Amino acid sequence: MSELKKMLNNKKGFTLVELMISIVILTFIIGTAYSLINSSSRLVLRQVNTTNAQNDIRTTVDWITRDLKESVSFNRLNEGNILYIVEKGNSTVKYIKAETGKISNNKIYKIIRKSDNEEFVMLENIPEEGFNIENKNSLYHVTIKIKDKLNNDKIIEFDVSSKINSAIADRPGDDEGDGDPSKPYIDIDNNGKFDGSDYNIEFINGVYDWKKDEKYVKGILVFPSDFIVKSNSITCIARDGIRVDKDVTLEASKDGNIKLITKNIIMNNTIISTDTQGNKSGGIDIQANGTVSFNYAQLKVKGKGSNRAEGNINISAKGSIEGNYSNIICNSAGSGSREINILSNGSIILAYCKLQSNSNGNASSTIDITASGNVNCSFSNLSANRNGNSNSNIKISSVGGTDKSFVNEEGNGTIIIK
């Protein structure tokens, strides 16, 4: 009984030191939990802000590309707040700069897009000289500089070509022209008519190179409708542009190489094909300092031979690339690798197209589409298959975003879209 009383009378609690230690431990646990939750929240918010910023940039690139591409005239003002005026035929677009505040004592601005029907803020946090459009080399070169809260600059650059910068020329014999409509010709003054100093050319052995032409070093090389060129290889180099009218065939066998090098290229209802035998490599190489446009076109590379016989289709442009309703096919009955490479400093549009890269044996087959602007492959079929043991890859990479609605992708290797 006495022992029980002692136990009941012993009501000793926590000492002050123990209580303080408990409070410190509890504070540390709560602080750590708060820090983790706060850090996670900031990370999520940062990711959301980054995603929103990227979406804003993509939307801006899309608006500017659309405006400049549809332009019929372009004026740089720098008068007051109006920077540029773009005439689009049936509407006028103004890019206006307005000051919004400061970041690290540096003034920042917003860019407003104002058209006949609407007005909205297109860009924010732009420094004094952070929005620039230059018309050079038949291209609009756009530079955008955006500042973050730490005063760091993010720079976006891309090129756009418009209707007024496209290579367009009519065939001889139309209107005032008196040339031979059955022969290729050079439109020297780029006025769209065969007249004055324009002249027909003989397409000898599948080669035309303006650098070797002592008479003229400028102009658009035009292949009239229903024209056919068949040669071991075909090389076309023209300073200002190449236009291939409907129902034209450029075909290279044996060596199997076709090169088109110029500023702007337009091809409609055109067949460009190569076919090599043995161990020779063949391919189609299209290079433009401006834009490339090919609608309802057939670009085909075929070949037979060992793994040394490669076949490529390379299309590169500083401006936009458009290839709607076209077939781009690179096949091999041998074991040589096959590649389709499409590269643009602007946007790439390949809607309703078929892209196919196939190789037998142990060679790889790849499709690589890369753009500094946006990529649109809507309603297209991309196929990179092989019957051997090597991987086949499809890669689509763009800064401005990728629209691949209803795209069918086939490949037994890696498919990367970013």
Short mmCIF file of C-alpha atoms in Angstrom, two decimals:
data_model
loop_
_atom_site.label_atom_id
_atom_site.label_comp_id
_atom_site.label_asym_id
_atom_site.label_seq_id
_atom_site.Cartn_x
_atom_site.Cartn_y
_atom_site.Cartn_z
CA MET A 1 0.00 0.00 0.00
CA SER A 2 2.84 2.37 0.94
CA GLU A 3 4.59 1.66 -2.37
CA LEU A 4 1.42 2.53 -4.28
CA LYS A 5 1.19 5.88 -2.44
CA LYS A 6 4.76 6.68 -3.33
CA MET A 7 4.05 6.01 -6.98
CA LEU A 8 0.89 8.14 -6.94
CA ASN A 9 2.64 10.97 -5.14
CA ASN A 10 5.51 10.94 -7.69
CA LYS A 11 4.08 13.43 -10.25
CA LYS A 12 7.37 14.49 -11.77
CA GLY A 13 6.85 16.02 -15.31
CA PHE A 14 9.14 17.30 -18.11
CA THR A 15 11.98 19.51 -17.06
CA LEU A 16 12.45 22.91 -18.76
CA VAL A 17 15.46 21.59 -20.69
CA GLU A 18 13.48 18.62 -22.01
CA LEU A 19 10.62 20.91 -23.04
CA MET A 20 12.99 23.24 -24.92
CA ILE A 21 14.63 20.32 -26.74
CA SER A 22 11.19 19.01 -27.75
CA ILE A 23 10.19 22.44 -29.07
CA VAL A 24 13.44 22.73 -31.06
CA ILE A 25 12.96 19.27 -32.61
CA LEU A 26 9.31 20.01 -33.44
CA THR A 27 10.27 23.39 -34.94
CA PHE A 28 12.95 21.70 -37.06
CA ILE A 29 10.46 19.08 -38.34
CA ILE A 30 7.83 21.72 -39.16
CA GLY A 31 10.43 23.96 -40.81
CA THR A 32 11.80 21.11 -42.91
CA ALA A 33 8.30 20.07 -43.99
CA TYR A 34 7.42 23.68 -44.86
CA SER A 35 10.67 24.07 -46.82
CA LEU A 36 9.98 20.91 -48.82
CA ILE A 37 6.39 21.94 -49.54
CA ASN A 38 7.44 25.48 -50.45
CA SER A 39 10.27 24.22 -52.67
CA SER A 40 7.91 21.83 -54.46
CA SER A 41 5.37 24.61 -54.94
CA ARG A 42 8.01 26.94 -56.37
CA LEU A 43 9.25 24.17 -58.68
CA VAL A 44 5.73 23.52 -59.95
CA LEU A 45 5.14 27.27 -60.36
CA ARG A 46 8.47 27.65 -62.19
CA GLN A 47 7.58 24.79 -64.53
CA VAL A 48 4.14 26.29 -65.16
CA ASN A 49 5.69 29.71 -65.85
CA THR A 50 8.31 28.16 -68.14
CA THR A 51 5.64 26.23 -70.05
CA ASN A 52 3.49 29.36 -70.34
CA ALA A 53 6.50 31.39 -71.52
CA GLN A 54 7.37 28.76 -74.14
CA ASN A 55 3.75 28.70 -75.32
CA ASP A 56 3.76 32.51 -75.54
CA ILE A 57 6.96 32.43 -77.62
CA ARG A 58 5.53 29.76 -79.93
CA THR A 59 2.34 31.79 -80.38
CA THR A 60 4.39 34.90 -81.10
CA VAL A 61 6.58 33.11 -83.66
CA ASP A 62 3.42 31.78 -85.31
CA TRP A 63 1.80 35.23 -85.52
CA ILE A 64 4.92 36.93 -86.91
CA THR A 65 5.53 34.10 -89.41
CA ARG A 66 1.94 34.29 -90.60
CA ASP A 67 2.01 38.10 -90.93
CA LEU A 68 5.30 38.25 -92.84
CA LYS A 69 4.52 35.25 -95.00
CA GLU A 70 1.26 36.84 -96.18
CA SER A 71 2.75 40.33 -96.56
CA VAL A 72 2.65 42.28 -99.80
CA SER A 73 4.59 45.21 -98.35
CA PHE A 74 6.67 45.87 -95.24
CA ASN A 75 7.78 49.17 -93.72
CA ARG A 76 10.12 49.91 -90.82
CA LEU A 77 8.99 53.15 -89.17
CA ASN A 78 10.62 53.65 -85.76
CA GLU A 79 8.42 56.73 -85.49
CA GLY A 80 6.97 57.15 -82.03
CA ASN A 81 5.78 53.80 -80.71
CA ILE A 82 5.05 52.19 -84.09
CA LEU A 83 7.95 49.95 -85.12
CA TYR A 84 6.69 48.16 -88.25
CA ILE A 85 3.70 48.15 -90.58
CA VAL A 86 2.87 44.98 -92.53
CA GLU A 87 0.38 45.17 -95.41
CA LYS A 88 -1.33 41.83 -96.04
CA GLY A 89 -3.49 42.76 -99.04
CA ASN A 90 -6.84 42.95 -97.27
CA SER A 91 -5.58 44.05 -93.83
CA THR A 92 -2.86 46.08 -92.11
CA VAL A 93 -0.84 44.95 -89.09
CA LYS A 94 1.15 47.28 -86.84
CA TYR A 95 3.77 46.25 -84.28
CA ILE A 96 3.74 48.83 -81.46
CA LYS A 97 6.20 49.25 -78.57
CA ALA A 98 5.06 50.48 -75.14
CA GLU A 99 7.12 50.92 -71.96
CA THR A 100 5.98 48.81 -68.98
CA GLY A 101 8.61 49.30 -66.26
CA LYS A 102 12.16 48.37 -65.31
CA ILE A 103 14.22 45.28 -64.50
CA SER A 104 17.50 46.02 -62.68
CA ASN A 105 17.15 49.71 -63.66
CA ASN A 106 16.81 48.75 -67.35
CA LYS A 107 13.64 49.83 -69.14
CA ILE A 108 11.45 47.03 -70.49
CA TYR A 109 8.67 47.16 -73.04
CA LYS A 110 5.78 45.19 -74.44
CA ILE A 111 5.07 44.62 -78.13
CA ILE A 112 1.47 45.08 -79.19
CA ARG A 113 0.08 43.57 -82.38
CA LYS A 114 -2.67 45.79 -83.78
CA SER A 115 -4.66 44.84 -86.87
CA ASP A 116 -7.87 46.18 -88.41
CA ASN A 117 -9.96 43.85 -86.25
CA GLU A 118 -8.04 43.20 -83.03
CA GLU A 119 -5.32 44.38 -80.68
CA PHE A 120 -3.38 42.36 -78.10
CA VAL A 121 -0.05 42.18 -76.27
CA MET A 122 2.16 39.82 -78.25
CA LEU A 123 5.41 40.06 -76.20
CA GLU A 124 6.47 41.32 -72.78
CA ASN A 125 9.74 42.07 -70.94
CA ILE A 126 11.45 43.29 -74.11
CA PRO A 127 14.56 45.54 -73.73
CA GLU A 128 15.00 48.75 -75.74
CA GLU A 129 16.32 47.03 -78.89
CA GLY A 130 14.76 43.63 -78.21
CA PHE A 131 12.47 43.33 -81.23
CA ASN A 132 13.96 43.61 -84.70
CA ILE A 133 12.84 42.59 -88.21
CA GLU A 134 15.35 42.89 -91.06
CA ASN A 135 14.54 42.39 -94.74
CA LYS A 136 17.69 40.99 -96.32
CA ASN A 137 18.61 38.40 -98.94
CA SER A 138 14.95 37.91 -99.87
CA LEU A 139 14.24 36.95 -96.25
CA TYR A 140 12.81 38.57 -93.17
CA HIS A 141 15.22 37.90 -90.30
CA VAL A 142 13.45 38.23 -86.93
CA THR A 143 15.33 38.69 -83.64
CA ILE A 144 13.52 38.71 -80.30
CA LYS A 145 15.25 39.37 -76.98
CA ILE A 146 13.36 38.73 -73.72
CA LYS A 147 14.62 39.58 -70.21
CA ASP A 148 13.95 37.48 -67.12
CA LYS A 149 13.75 38.77 -63.52
CA LEU A 150 17.52 38.41 -63.11
CA ASN A 151 18.10 40.63 -66.16
CA ASN A 152 19.30 37.68 -68.27
CA ASP A 153 18.50 37.69 -72.00
CA LYS A 154 16.79 34.91 -73.92
CA ILE A 155 17.27 35.36 -77.67
CA ILE A 156 15.06 33.84 -80.38
CA GLU A 157 16.01 34.17 -84.07
CA PHE A 158 14.23 32.84 -87.17
CA ASP A 159 13.72 33.62 -90.87
CA VAL A 160 10.53 34.10 -92.88
CA SER A 161 9.98 34.56 -96.60
CA SER A 162 6.88 36.31 -97.96
CA LYS A 163 4.94 36.36 -101.20
CA ILE A 164 6.88 39.38 -102.42
CA ASN A 165 10.18 37.55 -101.86
CA SER A 166 9.24 34.35 -103.70
CA ALA A 167 10.76 33.35 -107.01
CA ILE A 168 7.97 33.61 -109.58
CA ALA A 169 8.28 33.76 -113.34
CA ASP A 170 6.05 32.99 -116.32
CA ARG A 171 7.07 30.87 -119.26
CA PRO A 172 8.30 32.32 -122.57
CA GLY A 173 5.65 33.13 -125.14
CA ASP A 174 3.11 34.33 -122.56
CA ASP A 175 1.85 37.89 -122.94
CA GLU A 176 4.74 39.90 -124.39
CA GLY A 177 7.31 37.11 -124.25
CA ASP A 178 8.80 35.83 -127.50
CA GLY A 179 11.12 33.08 -126.24
CA ASP A 180 10.93 29.35 -126.83
CA PRO A 181 8.40 27.92 -124.30
CA SER A 182 9.83 24.41 -124.74
CA LYS A 183 13.24 25.31 -123.27
CA PRO A 184 14.42 26.32 -119.80
CA TYR A 185 15.18 30.03 -119.49
CA ILE A 186 16.63 32.65 -117.17
CA ASP A 187 14.42 35.48 -115.95
CA ILE A 188 17.16 38.07 -115.43
CA ASP A 189 15.19 40.96 -113.92
CA ASN A 190 12.86 38.72 -111.87
CA ASN A 191 9.78 40.51 -113.23
CA GLY A 192 7.84 37.32 -113.97
CA LYS A 193 7.90 37.80 -117.75
CA PHE A 194 10.18 36.61 -120.54
CA ASP A 195 11.43 39.88 -121.99
CA GLY A 196 14.39 42.21 -122.43
CA SER A 197 17.62 40.55 -121.37
CA ASP A 198 15.98 37.21 -120.46
CA TYR A 199 17.21 34.27 -122.48
CA ASN A 200 16.59 30.59 -123.17
CA ILE A 201 19.32 28.15 -122.18
CA GLU A 202 20.47 24.79 -123.41
CA PHE A 203 20.40 22.33 -120.54
CA ILE A 204 23.52 20.44 -121.61
CA ASN A 205 24.39 17.18 -119.85
CA GLY A 206 22.01 18.03 -117.02
CA VAL A 207 24.06 21.00 -115.78
CA TYR A 208 23.36 24.70 -115.39
CA ASP A 209 25.57 26.83 -113.15
CA TRP A 210 25.20 30.61 -113.16
CA LYS A 211 28.73 30.99 -111.75
CA LYS A 212 30.06 29.62 -115.04
CA ASP A 213 27.80 31.82 -117.16
CA GLU A 214 29.94 34.68 -118.45
CA LYS A 215 26.96 36.65 -119.76
CA TYR A 216 24.75 36.77 -116.69
CA VAL A 217 25.28 36.04 -113.02
CA LYS A 218 21.76 36.61 -111.76
CA GLY A 219 18.19 35.58 -112.45
CA ILE A 220 15.65 32.81 -111.90
CA LEU A 221 16.13 29.47 -113.65
CA VAL A 222 12.74 28.33 -114.98
CA PHE A 223 11.77 24.86 -116.23
CA PRO A 224 8.57 25.21 -118.30
CA SER A 225 5.65 22.80 -118.04
CA ASP A 226 5.97 19.29 -119.49
CA PHE A 227 9.76 19.55 -119.62
CA ILE A 228 11.85 16.41 -119.05
CA VAL A 229 15.53 16.19 -118.12
CA LYS A 230 17.19 12.76 -118.00
CA SER A 231 20.90 12.57 -117.28
CA ASN A 232 23.53 10.69 -115.27
CA SER A 233 23.37 13.53 -112.77
CA ILE A 234 21.63 16.92 -112.67
CA THR A 235 23.03 20.14 -111.20
CA CYS A 236 21.10 23.43 -111.15
CA ILE A 237 22.67 26.47 -109.52
CA ALA A 238 20.91 29.81 -109.96
CA ARG A 239 21.48 32.97 -107.96
CA ASP A 240 17.94 34.26 -107.43
CA GLY A 241 15.64 31.28 -107.72
CA ILE A 242 14.54 28.05 -109.39
CA ARG A 243 11.00 27.46 -110.57
CA VAL A 244 9.91 24.02 -111.76
CA ASP A 245 6.47 24.18 -113.37
CA LYS A 246 3.86 21.43 -113.36
CA ASP A 247 4.47 18.08 -115.01
CA VAL A 248 8.25 18.52 -115.11
CA THR A 249 10.50 15.50 -114.58
CA LEU A 250 14.13 15.68 -113.45
CA GLU A 251 15.58 12.16 -113.46
CA ALA A 252 19.16 11.06 -112.73
CA SER A 253 20.41 7.51 -113.18
CA LYS A 254 23.85 5.89 -112.99
CA ASP A 255 25.54 8.52 -110.76
CA GLY A 256 22.11 9.25 -109.32
CA ASN A 257 22.64 12.75 -107.91
CA ILE A 258 20.42 15.81 -108.27
CA LYS A 259 21.37 19.19 -106.80
CA LEU A 260 19.23 22.34 -106.73
CA ILE A 261 21.03 25.30 -105.13
CA THR A 262 19.59 28.84 -105.10
CA LYS A 263 17.64 31.39 -103.03
CA ASN A 264 13.99 30.41 -103.47
CA ILE A 265 12.65 27.19 -104.98
CA ILE A 266 9.10 26.57 -106.21
CA MET A 267 8.00 23.17 -107.53
CA ASN A 268 4.44 22.02 -108.25
CA ASN A 269 3.31 18.67 -109.67
CA THR A 270 6.97 17.83 -110.19
CA ILE A 271 8.85 14.52 -110.26
CA ILE A 272 12.46 14.55 -109.06
CA SER A 273 13.99 11.10 -108.89
CA THR A 274 17.30 9.24 -108.81
CA ASP A 275 18.01 5.56 -109.45
CA THR A 276 21.46 4.05 -108.90
CA GLN A 277 22.79 0.58 -109.62
CA GLY A 278 25.83 -1.16 -108.15
CA ASN A 279 27.73 0.38 -105.26
CA LYS A 280 27.22 4.04 -106.11
CA SER A 281 25.56 6.44 -103.70
CA GLY A 282 22.80 8.71 -104.94
CA GLY A 283 20.54 11.37 -103.61
CA ILE A 284 18.58 14.60 -103.91
CA ASP A 285 20.12 17.73 -102.40
CA ILE A 286 17.99 20.91 -102.27
CA GLN A 287 19.56 24.02 -100.73
CA ALA A 288 17.87 27.43 -100.48
CA ASN A 289 18.97 30.68 -98.88
CA GLY A 290 15.29 31.62 -98.94
CA THR A 291 12.27 29.33 -99.05
CA VAL A 292 11.43 25.93 -100.53
CA SER A 293 7.90 25.18 -101.74
CA PHE A 294 6.87 21.90 -103.35
CA ASN A 295 3.19 20.94 -103.55
CA TYR A 296 1.94 17.69 -105.10
CA ALA A 297 5.58 16.79 -105.77
CA GLN A 298 7.32 13.42 -105.95
CA LEU A 299 10.85 13.26 -104.53
CA LYS A 300 12.21 9.73 -104.86
CA VAL A 301 15.60 8.09 -104.34
CA LYS A 302 16.06 4.44 -105.29
CA GLY A 303 19.14 2.24 -105.34
CA LYS A 304 20.70 -1.22 -105.27
CA GLY A 305 24.09 -2.19 -103.93
CA SER A 306 26.20 -2.80 -100.85
CA ASN A 307 26.23 -0.92 -97.58
CA ARG A 308 28.55 1.60 -99.22
CA ALA A 309 25.75 2.69 -101.55
CA GLU A 310 23.96 5.27 -99.43
CA GLY A 311 20.93 7.25 -100.47
CA ASN A 312 19.76 10.56 -99.00
CA ILE A 313 17.16 13.25 -99.54
CA ASN A 314 18.39 16.51 -98.02
CA ILE A 315 16.26 19.65 -98.02
CA SER A 316 17.59 22.73 -96.22
CA ALA A 317 16.41 26.35 -96.19
CA LYS A 318 17.05 29.51 -94.23
CA GLY A 319 13.39 30.37 -94.67
CA SER A 320 10.32 28.17 -94.53
CA ILE A 321 9.85 24.77 -96.17
CA GLU A 322 6.40 23.77 -97.46
CA GLY A 323 5.73 20.39 -99.05
CA ASN A 324 2.00 19.75 -98.88
CA TYR A 325 0.43 16.70 -100.57
CA SER A 326 3.88 15.39 -101.54
CA ASN A 327 5.68 12.06 -101.42
CA ILE A 328 9.27 12.02 -100.13
CA ILE A 329 10.55 8.48 -100.53
CA CYS A 330 14.06 7.10 -100.04
CA ASN A 331 14.20 3.32 -100.64
CA SER A 332 16.94 0.78 -101.18
CA ALA A 333 16.80 -2.77 -102.48
CA GLY A 334 20.35 -3.23 -101.19
CA SER A 335 21.89 -2.74 -97.78
CA GLY A 336 22.90 0.92 -98.00
CA SER A 337 21.57 3.33 -95.39
CA ARG A 338 18.70 5.69 -96.25
CA GLU A 339 18.16 9.17 -94.80
CA ILE A 340 15.58 11.92 -95.18
CA ASN A 341 16.84 15.18 -93.63
CA ILE A 342 14.67 18.32 -93.68
CA LEU A 343 16.18 21.38 -91.98
CA SER A 344 14.78 24.93 -91.77
CA ASN A 345 15.71 28.11 -89.92
CA GLY A 346 12.03 29.02 -90.28
CA SER A 347 8.97 26.78 -90.20
CA ILE A 348 8.30 23.42 -91.86
CA ILE A 349 4.87 22.42 -93.20
CA LEU A 350 4.45 18.87 -94.50
CA ALA A 351 0.70 18.36 -94.36
CA TYR A 352 -0.93 15.38 -96.10
CA CYS A 353 2.49 13.99 -97.03
CA LYS A 354 4.10 10.58 -97.18
CA LEU A 355 7.69 10.35 -95.89
CA GLN A 356 9.26 6.93 -96.23
CA SER A 357 12.84 5.82 -95.57
CA ASN A 358 13.45 2.09 -96.10
CA SER A 359 16.59 -0.02 -96.30
CA ASN A 360 17.24 -3.73 -96.55
CA GLY A 361 20.15 -5.53 -94.91
CA ASN A 362 21.86 -4.14 -91.84
CA ALA A 363 21.76 -0.45 -92.73
CA SER A 364 19.78 2.19 -90.85
CA SER A 365 16.86 4.24 -92.12
CA THR A 366 16.15 7.64 -90.62
CA ILE A 367 13.80 10.62 -90.94
CA ASP A 368 15.03 13.85 -89.31
CA ILE A 369 12.87 17.00 -89.38
CA THR A 370 14.35 20.03 -87.59
CA ALA A 371 13.06 23.63 -87.53
CA SER A 372 13.87 26.83 -85.68
CA GLY A 373 10.22 27.78 -86.11
CA ASN A 374 7.23 25.45 -85.91
CA VAL A 375 6.67 22.06 -87.59
CA ASN A 376 3.32 20.99 -89.00
CA CYS A 377 3.00 17.36 -90.13
CA SER A 378 -0.79 17.13 -89.91
CA PHE A 379 -2.43 14.18 -91.67
CA SER A 380 0.94 12.83 -92.83
CA ASN A 381 2.49 9.37 -92.79
CA LEU A 382 6.09 8.99 -91.54
CA SER A 383 7.67 5.59 -92.01
CA ALA A 384 11.24 4.47 -91.23
CA ASN A 385 11.35 0.68 -91.62
CA ARG A 386 14.02 -1.84 -92.47
CA ASN A 387 14.26 -5.58 -93.02
CA GLY A 388 17.69 -6.02 -91.43
CA ASN A 389 19.14 -5.60 -87.96
CA SER A 390 19.76 -1.86 -87.67
CA ASN A 391 17.56 0.63 -85.90
CA SER A 392 15.29 2.97 -87.83
CA ASN A 393 14.66 6.37 -86.30
CA ILE A 394 12.17 9.21 -86.70
CA LYS A 395 13.10 12.54 -85.13
CA ILE A 396 11.03 15.76 -85.20
CA SER A 397 12.55 18.73 -83.39
CA SER A 398 11.28 22.32 -83.35
CA VAL A 399 11.68 25.49 -81.32
CA GLY A 400 8.29 26.88 -82.27
CA GLY A 401 6.28 23.74 -81.49
CA THR A 402 5.11 20.67 -83.40
CA ASP A 403 1.62 20.00 -84.74
CA LYS A 404 1.42 16.33 -85.64
CA SER A 405 -2.35 15.90 -85.63
CA PHE A 406 -3.35 12.54 -87.07
CA VAL A 407 0.24 11.70 -87.97
CA ASN A 408 0.93 8.00 -88.49
CA GLU A 409 4.46 7.10 -87.37
CA GLU A 410 5.95 3.71 -88.14
CA GLY A 411 9.41 2.56 -87.13
CA ASN A 412 11.09 -0.22 -85.25
CA GLY A 413 13.59 2.13 -83.65
CA THR A 414 13.31 5.38 -81.70
CA ILE A 415 10.64 8.03 -82.29
CA ILE A 416 11.58 11.42 -80.78
CA ILE A 417 9.27 14.43 -80.95
CA LYS A 418 10.15 17.57 -79.02
#
